[in-house]
XYZ file of C-alpha atoms in Angstrom:
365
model
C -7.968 -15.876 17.817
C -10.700 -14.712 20.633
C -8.833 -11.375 19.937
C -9.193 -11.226 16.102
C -12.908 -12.262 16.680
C -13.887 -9.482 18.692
C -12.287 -7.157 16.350
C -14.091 -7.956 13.635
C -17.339 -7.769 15.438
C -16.655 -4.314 14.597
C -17.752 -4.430 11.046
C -21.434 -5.177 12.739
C -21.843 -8.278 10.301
C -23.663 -10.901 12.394
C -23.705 -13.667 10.127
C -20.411 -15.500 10.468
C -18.179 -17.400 12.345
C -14.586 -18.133 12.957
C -13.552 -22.202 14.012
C -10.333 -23.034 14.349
C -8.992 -26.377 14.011
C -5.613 -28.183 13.300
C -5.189 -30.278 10.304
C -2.506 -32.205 8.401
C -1.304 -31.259 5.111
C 1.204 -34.164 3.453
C 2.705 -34.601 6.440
C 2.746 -31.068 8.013
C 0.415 -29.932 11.228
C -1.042 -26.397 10.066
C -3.615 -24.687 11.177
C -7.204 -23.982 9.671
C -9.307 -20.865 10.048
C -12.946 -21.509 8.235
C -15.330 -18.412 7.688
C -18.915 -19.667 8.200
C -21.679 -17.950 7.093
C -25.071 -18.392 8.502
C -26.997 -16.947 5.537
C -25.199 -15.541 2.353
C -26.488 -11.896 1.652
C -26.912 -11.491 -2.380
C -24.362 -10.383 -4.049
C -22.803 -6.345 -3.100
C -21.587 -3.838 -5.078
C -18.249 -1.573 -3.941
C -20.624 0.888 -2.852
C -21.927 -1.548 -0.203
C -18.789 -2.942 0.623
C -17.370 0.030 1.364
C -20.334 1.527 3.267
C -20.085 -1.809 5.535
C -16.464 -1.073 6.287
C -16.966 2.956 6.880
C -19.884 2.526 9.123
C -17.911 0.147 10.986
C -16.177 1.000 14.278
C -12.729 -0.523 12.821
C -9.445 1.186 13.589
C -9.235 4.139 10.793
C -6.252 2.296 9.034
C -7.770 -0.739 8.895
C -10.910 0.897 7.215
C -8.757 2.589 5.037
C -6.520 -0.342 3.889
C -9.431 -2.662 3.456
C -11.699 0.524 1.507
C -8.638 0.980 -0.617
C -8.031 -3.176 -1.274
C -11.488 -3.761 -2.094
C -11.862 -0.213 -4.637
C -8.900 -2.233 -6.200
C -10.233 -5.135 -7.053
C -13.569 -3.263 -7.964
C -11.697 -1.681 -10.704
C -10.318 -4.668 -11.899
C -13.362 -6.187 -12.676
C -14.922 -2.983 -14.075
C -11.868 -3.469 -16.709
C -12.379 -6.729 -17.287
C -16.208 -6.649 -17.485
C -16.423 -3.413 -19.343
C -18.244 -1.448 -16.900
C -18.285 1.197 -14.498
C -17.533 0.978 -11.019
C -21.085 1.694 -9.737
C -22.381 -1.181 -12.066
C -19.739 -3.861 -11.994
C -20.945 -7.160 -9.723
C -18.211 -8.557 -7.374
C -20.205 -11.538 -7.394
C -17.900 -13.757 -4.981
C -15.902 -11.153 -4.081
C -19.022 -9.651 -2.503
C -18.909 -12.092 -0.244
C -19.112 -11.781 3.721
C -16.690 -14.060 3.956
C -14.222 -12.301 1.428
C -14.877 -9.301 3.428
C -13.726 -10.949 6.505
C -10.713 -12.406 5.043
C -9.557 -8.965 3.649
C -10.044 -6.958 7.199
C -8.918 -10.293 9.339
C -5.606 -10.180 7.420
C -5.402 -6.725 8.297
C -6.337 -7.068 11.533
C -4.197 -10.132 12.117
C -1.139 -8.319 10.894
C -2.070 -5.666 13.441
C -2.332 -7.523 16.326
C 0.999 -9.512 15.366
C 2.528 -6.309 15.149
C 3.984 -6.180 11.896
C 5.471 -3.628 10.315
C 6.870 -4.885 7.062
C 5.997 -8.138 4.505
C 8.431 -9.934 2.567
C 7.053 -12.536 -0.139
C 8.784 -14.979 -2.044
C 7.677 -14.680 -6.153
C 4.037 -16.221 -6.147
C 3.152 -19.481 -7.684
C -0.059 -19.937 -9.903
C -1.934 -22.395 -10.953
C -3.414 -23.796 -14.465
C -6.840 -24.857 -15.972
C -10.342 -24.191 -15.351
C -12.704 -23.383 -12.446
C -16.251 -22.037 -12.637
C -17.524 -18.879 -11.925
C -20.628 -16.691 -12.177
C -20.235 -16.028 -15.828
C -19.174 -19.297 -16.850
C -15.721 -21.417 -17.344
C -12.508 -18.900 -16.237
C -8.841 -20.124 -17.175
C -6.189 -19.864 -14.144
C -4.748 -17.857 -12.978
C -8.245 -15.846 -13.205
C -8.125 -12.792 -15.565
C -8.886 -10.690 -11.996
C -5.461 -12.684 -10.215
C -3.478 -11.665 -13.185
C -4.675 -8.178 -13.213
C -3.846 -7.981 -9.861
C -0.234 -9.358 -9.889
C 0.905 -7.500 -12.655
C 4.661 -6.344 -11.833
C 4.669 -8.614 -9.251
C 7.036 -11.771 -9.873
C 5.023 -15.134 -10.540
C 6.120 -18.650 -11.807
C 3.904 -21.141 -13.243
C 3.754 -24.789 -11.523
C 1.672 -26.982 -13.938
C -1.041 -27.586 -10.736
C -4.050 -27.897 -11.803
C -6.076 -25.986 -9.433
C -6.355 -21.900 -8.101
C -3.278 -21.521 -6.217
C -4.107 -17.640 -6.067
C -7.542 -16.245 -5.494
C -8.080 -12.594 -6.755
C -9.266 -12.025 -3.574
C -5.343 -13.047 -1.742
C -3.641 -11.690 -4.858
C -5.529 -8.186 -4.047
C -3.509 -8.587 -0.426
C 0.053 -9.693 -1.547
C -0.119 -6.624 -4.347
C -1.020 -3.687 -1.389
C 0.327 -5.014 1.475
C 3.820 -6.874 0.099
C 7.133 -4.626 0.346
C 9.505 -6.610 -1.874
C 9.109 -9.854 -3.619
C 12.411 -12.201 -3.836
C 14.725 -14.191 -1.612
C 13.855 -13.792 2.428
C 15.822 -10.885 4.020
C 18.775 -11.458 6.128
C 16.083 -11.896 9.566
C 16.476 -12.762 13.106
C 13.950 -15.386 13.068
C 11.594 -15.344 15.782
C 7.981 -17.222 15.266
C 6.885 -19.504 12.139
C 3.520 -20.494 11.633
C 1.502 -22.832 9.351
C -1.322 -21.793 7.560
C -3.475 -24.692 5.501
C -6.146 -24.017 2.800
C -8.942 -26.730 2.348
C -8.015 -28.580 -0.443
C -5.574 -31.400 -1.118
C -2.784 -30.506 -3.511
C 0.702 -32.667 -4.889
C 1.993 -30.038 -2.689
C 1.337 -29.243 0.646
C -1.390 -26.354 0.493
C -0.084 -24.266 3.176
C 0.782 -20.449 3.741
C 4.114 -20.605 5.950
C 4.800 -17.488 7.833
C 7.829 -16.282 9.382
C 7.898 -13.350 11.523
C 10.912 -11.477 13.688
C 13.768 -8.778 13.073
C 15.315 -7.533 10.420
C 18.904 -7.856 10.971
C 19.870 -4.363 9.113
C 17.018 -2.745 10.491
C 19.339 0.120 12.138
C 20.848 0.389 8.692
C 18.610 0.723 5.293
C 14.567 0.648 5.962
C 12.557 -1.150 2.845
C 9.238 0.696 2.224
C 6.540 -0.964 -0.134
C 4.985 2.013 -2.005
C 3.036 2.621 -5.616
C 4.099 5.185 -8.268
C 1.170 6.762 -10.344
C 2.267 8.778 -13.240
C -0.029 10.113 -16.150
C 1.559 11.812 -19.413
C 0.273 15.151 -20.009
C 0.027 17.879 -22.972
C -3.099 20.250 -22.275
C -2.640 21.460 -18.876
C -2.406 25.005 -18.152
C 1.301 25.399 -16.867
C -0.365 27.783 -13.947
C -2.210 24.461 -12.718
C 1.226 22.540 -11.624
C 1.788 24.251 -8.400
C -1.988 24.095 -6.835
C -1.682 20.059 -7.998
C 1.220 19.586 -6.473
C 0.039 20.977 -3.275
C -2.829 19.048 -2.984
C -1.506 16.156 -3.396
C 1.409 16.500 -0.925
C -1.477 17.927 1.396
C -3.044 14.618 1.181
C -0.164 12.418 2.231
C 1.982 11.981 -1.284
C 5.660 11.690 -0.270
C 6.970 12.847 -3.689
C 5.845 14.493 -6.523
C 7.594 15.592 -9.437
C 7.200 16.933 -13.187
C 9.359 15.567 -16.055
C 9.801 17.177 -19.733
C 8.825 14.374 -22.239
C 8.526 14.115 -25.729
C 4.992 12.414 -26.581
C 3.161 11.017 -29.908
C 3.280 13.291 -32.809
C 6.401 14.808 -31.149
C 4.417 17.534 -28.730
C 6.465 18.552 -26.011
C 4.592 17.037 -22.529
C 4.593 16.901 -18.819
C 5.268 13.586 -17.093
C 3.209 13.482 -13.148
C 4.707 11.211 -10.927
C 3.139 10.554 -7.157
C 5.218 8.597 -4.843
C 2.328 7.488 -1.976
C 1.621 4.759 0.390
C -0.642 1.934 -0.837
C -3.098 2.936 1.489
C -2.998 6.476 -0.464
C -3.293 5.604 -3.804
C -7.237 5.867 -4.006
C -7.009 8.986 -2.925
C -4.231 10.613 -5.479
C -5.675 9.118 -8.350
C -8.831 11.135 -7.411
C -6.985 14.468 -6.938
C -5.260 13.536 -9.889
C -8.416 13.298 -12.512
C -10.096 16.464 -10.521
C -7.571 18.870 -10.752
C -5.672 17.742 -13.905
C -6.483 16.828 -17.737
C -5.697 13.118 -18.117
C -7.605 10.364 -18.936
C -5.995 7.388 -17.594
C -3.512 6.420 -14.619
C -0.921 4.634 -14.446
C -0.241 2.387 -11.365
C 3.422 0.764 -10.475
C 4.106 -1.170 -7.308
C 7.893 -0.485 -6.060
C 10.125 -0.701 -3.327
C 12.002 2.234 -1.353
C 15.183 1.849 0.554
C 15.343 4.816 3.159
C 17.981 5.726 5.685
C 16.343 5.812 9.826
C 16.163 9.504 10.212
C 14.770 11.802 13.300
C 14.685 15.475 13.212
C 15.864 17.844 16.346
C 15.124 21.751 16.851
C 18.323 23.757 17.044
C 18.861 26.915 18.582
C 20.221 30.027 16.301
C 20.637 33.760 16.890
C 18.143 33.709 13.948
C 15.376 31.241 15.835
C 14.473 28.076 16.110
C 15.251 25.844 13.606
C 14.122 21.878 13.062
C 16.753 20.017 11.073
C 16.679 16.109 9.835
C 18.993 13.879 10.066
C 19.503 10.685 8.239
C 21.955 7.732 9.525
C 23.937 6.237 6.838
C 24.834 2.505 6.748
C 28.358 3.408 7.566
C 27.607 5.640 10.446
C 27.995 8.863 9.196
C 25.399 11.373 9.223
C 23.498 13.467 6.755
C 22.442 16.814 8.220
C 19.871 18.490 6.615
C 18.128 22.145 8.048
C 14.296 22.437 7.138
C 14.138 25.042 4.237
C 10.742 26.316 5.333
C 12.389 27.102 8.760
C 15.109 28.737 7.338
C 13.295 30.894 4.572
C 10.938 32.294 7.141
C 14.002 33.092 9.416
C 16.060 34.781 7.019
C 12.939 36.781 5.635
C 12.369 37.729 9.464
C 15.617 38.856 10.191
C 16.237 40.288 6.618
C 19.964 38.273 6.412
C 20.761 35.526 3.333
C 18.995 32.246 3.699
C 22.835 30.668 3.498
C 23.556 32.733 6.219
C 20.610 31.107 8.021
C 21.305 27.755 6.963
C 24.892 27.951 8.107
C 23.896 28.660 11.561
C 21.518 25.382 11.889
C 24.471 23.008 10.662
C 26.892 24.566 13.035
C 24.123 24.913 15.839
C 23.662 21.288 15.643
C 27.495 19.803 15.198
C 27.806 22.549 18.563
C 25.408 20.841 20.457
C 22.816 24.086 20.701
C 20.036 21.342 20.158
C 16.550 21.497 21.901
């Protein structure tokens, strides 16, 4: 905890405090972490929030995480509130001590050293709780808008058994929601929240190995897609290109039909959570569209490393991909061998043949 602590110190906010205690929760010893706050600032807007966390001498994932968590849940509101993002009041979620729970989850996680999150489908609450613009109904409009596509189950509790605020973290930083993966279970933890519930009101945490680790790798990622039918055809390569320049890991164009039967263009971005800010920027600067669509999904990837292999045409780096069975997919770089075979003025096959049969020869760097 003394760890996480001086972490956050980083953020340069001077009016909380961590204490950590144990407690009891129907029967079960957890363990409580309470954010105090000296003096509540009034209330921030995103552009304050996001200032705090820039300015901040935080590690630049965490800042970009937390940036991209809290622009999230900025634009939910907006939505909800009919208003812009420079206007919209976060009102709670302004909080210091929302802002610490955001970047001490990501933090946490960081120290803990982990690499993946699993999540079983989330339970939610019923009835009423107050807020700054009245009586809201649970699950609050902002906790649904955040856990859409995300699996949820209703439990008849009256109470908020998901705050916007945790639903924001489960939607960016959960891989897959369902039944726990087959794990090699290391450490389990106990985490309680303050009030008393007919259940126990704990987070429970498990943490250690996945067992097919070696075998298929689970990636939580979002899709944004966008229909299009006024772009200049010219535009699609530059787009592309910038958005693969700033860290998409697939893009791709599909022929669609849309209303009034006009021929279209579907955009699809494949990009880390972390990301997504950042593509749906490049994708209303350099494109037509009005509106964005955002998907949470899951990708199952083979490990892969890539090796440089020696040809009489060059150097070439090739990737290869490990298959559950064993067997290996061998793939040359196509940049590589395009500027080879341009070089040496010979086919690209020609090119290409030589880095598979460099690398099943051994000729590897």
């Amino acid at each position: 905890m003394e760890d996480l602590k001086k972490k956050l110190n980083g953020l340069g906010l001077s009016e909380f405090d961590l204490v950590v205690k144990k407690v009891s929760k129907n029967g079960f010893q957890a363990t409580k972490v309470d954010v105090l706050i000296e003096s509540q600032p009034p209330e921030r807007h995103l552009a304050q929030i996001l200032e705090i966390i820039n300015q901040s001498d935080l590690p630049e994932s965490i800042r970009d995480q937390s940036s991209a968590i809290f622009q999230k849940i900025a634009e939910v509101e907006a939505e909800i509130h009919d208003t812009s993002l420079d206007q919209v009041h976060l009102h709670e979620l302004g909080g210091t001590d929302t802002i610490i729970d955001v970047i001490g989850t990501l933090l946490a996680l960081e120290l803990l050293d982990i690499s993946q999150i699993f999540a079983s489908p989330i339970p939610t609450g019923s009835g009423f709780i107050q807020g700054a613009h009245g009586q809201i109904p649970l699950p609050a409009p902002a906790t649904v808008k955040l856990l859409k596509g995300i699996p949820v189950f209703g439990t008849g509790i009256k109470a908020e058994l998901v705050t916007p605020t945790g639903a924001a973290l489960l939607a960016a930083l959960v891989s897959e929601f369902g039944p726990a993966p087959e794990l090699v279970l290391e450490k389990i933890g106990y985490g309680a929240g303050s009030r008393d519930l007919p259940i126990p009101n704990l987070l429970r945490v498990l943490t250690g190995k996945l067992a097919n680790k070696e075998k298929v790798q689970l990636e939580g990622l979002v899709i944004l897609e966008s229909n299009l039918d006024d772009l200049n055809p010219e535009f699609y390569p530059f787009v592309m290109e910038s958005l693969f320049q700033n860290g998409a890991l697939d893009v791709a164009f599909l022929p669609i039909h849309m209303k009034k039967n006009r021929p279209g263009v579907q955009i699809q971005v494949l990009t880390d959570p972390s990301l997504a800010g950042k593509m749906r920027d490049i994708l209303f600067e350099e494109t037509s569209t009005l509106g964005i669509r955002q998907l949470p999904t899951t990708r199952f990837t083979l490990p892969r490393k890539s090796v440089s292999v020696r040809t009489p045409y060059g150097e070439i780096q090739v990737k290869i991909a490990s298959k559950p069975g064993g067997e290996e997919n061998v793939s040359p770089e196509y940049e590589d061998c395009q500027k080879l075979a341009r070089e040496n003025k010979v086919p690209l096959k020609l090119v290409y043949q030589a880095a598979l049969s460099a690398y099943y020869s051994g000729t590897v760097d």
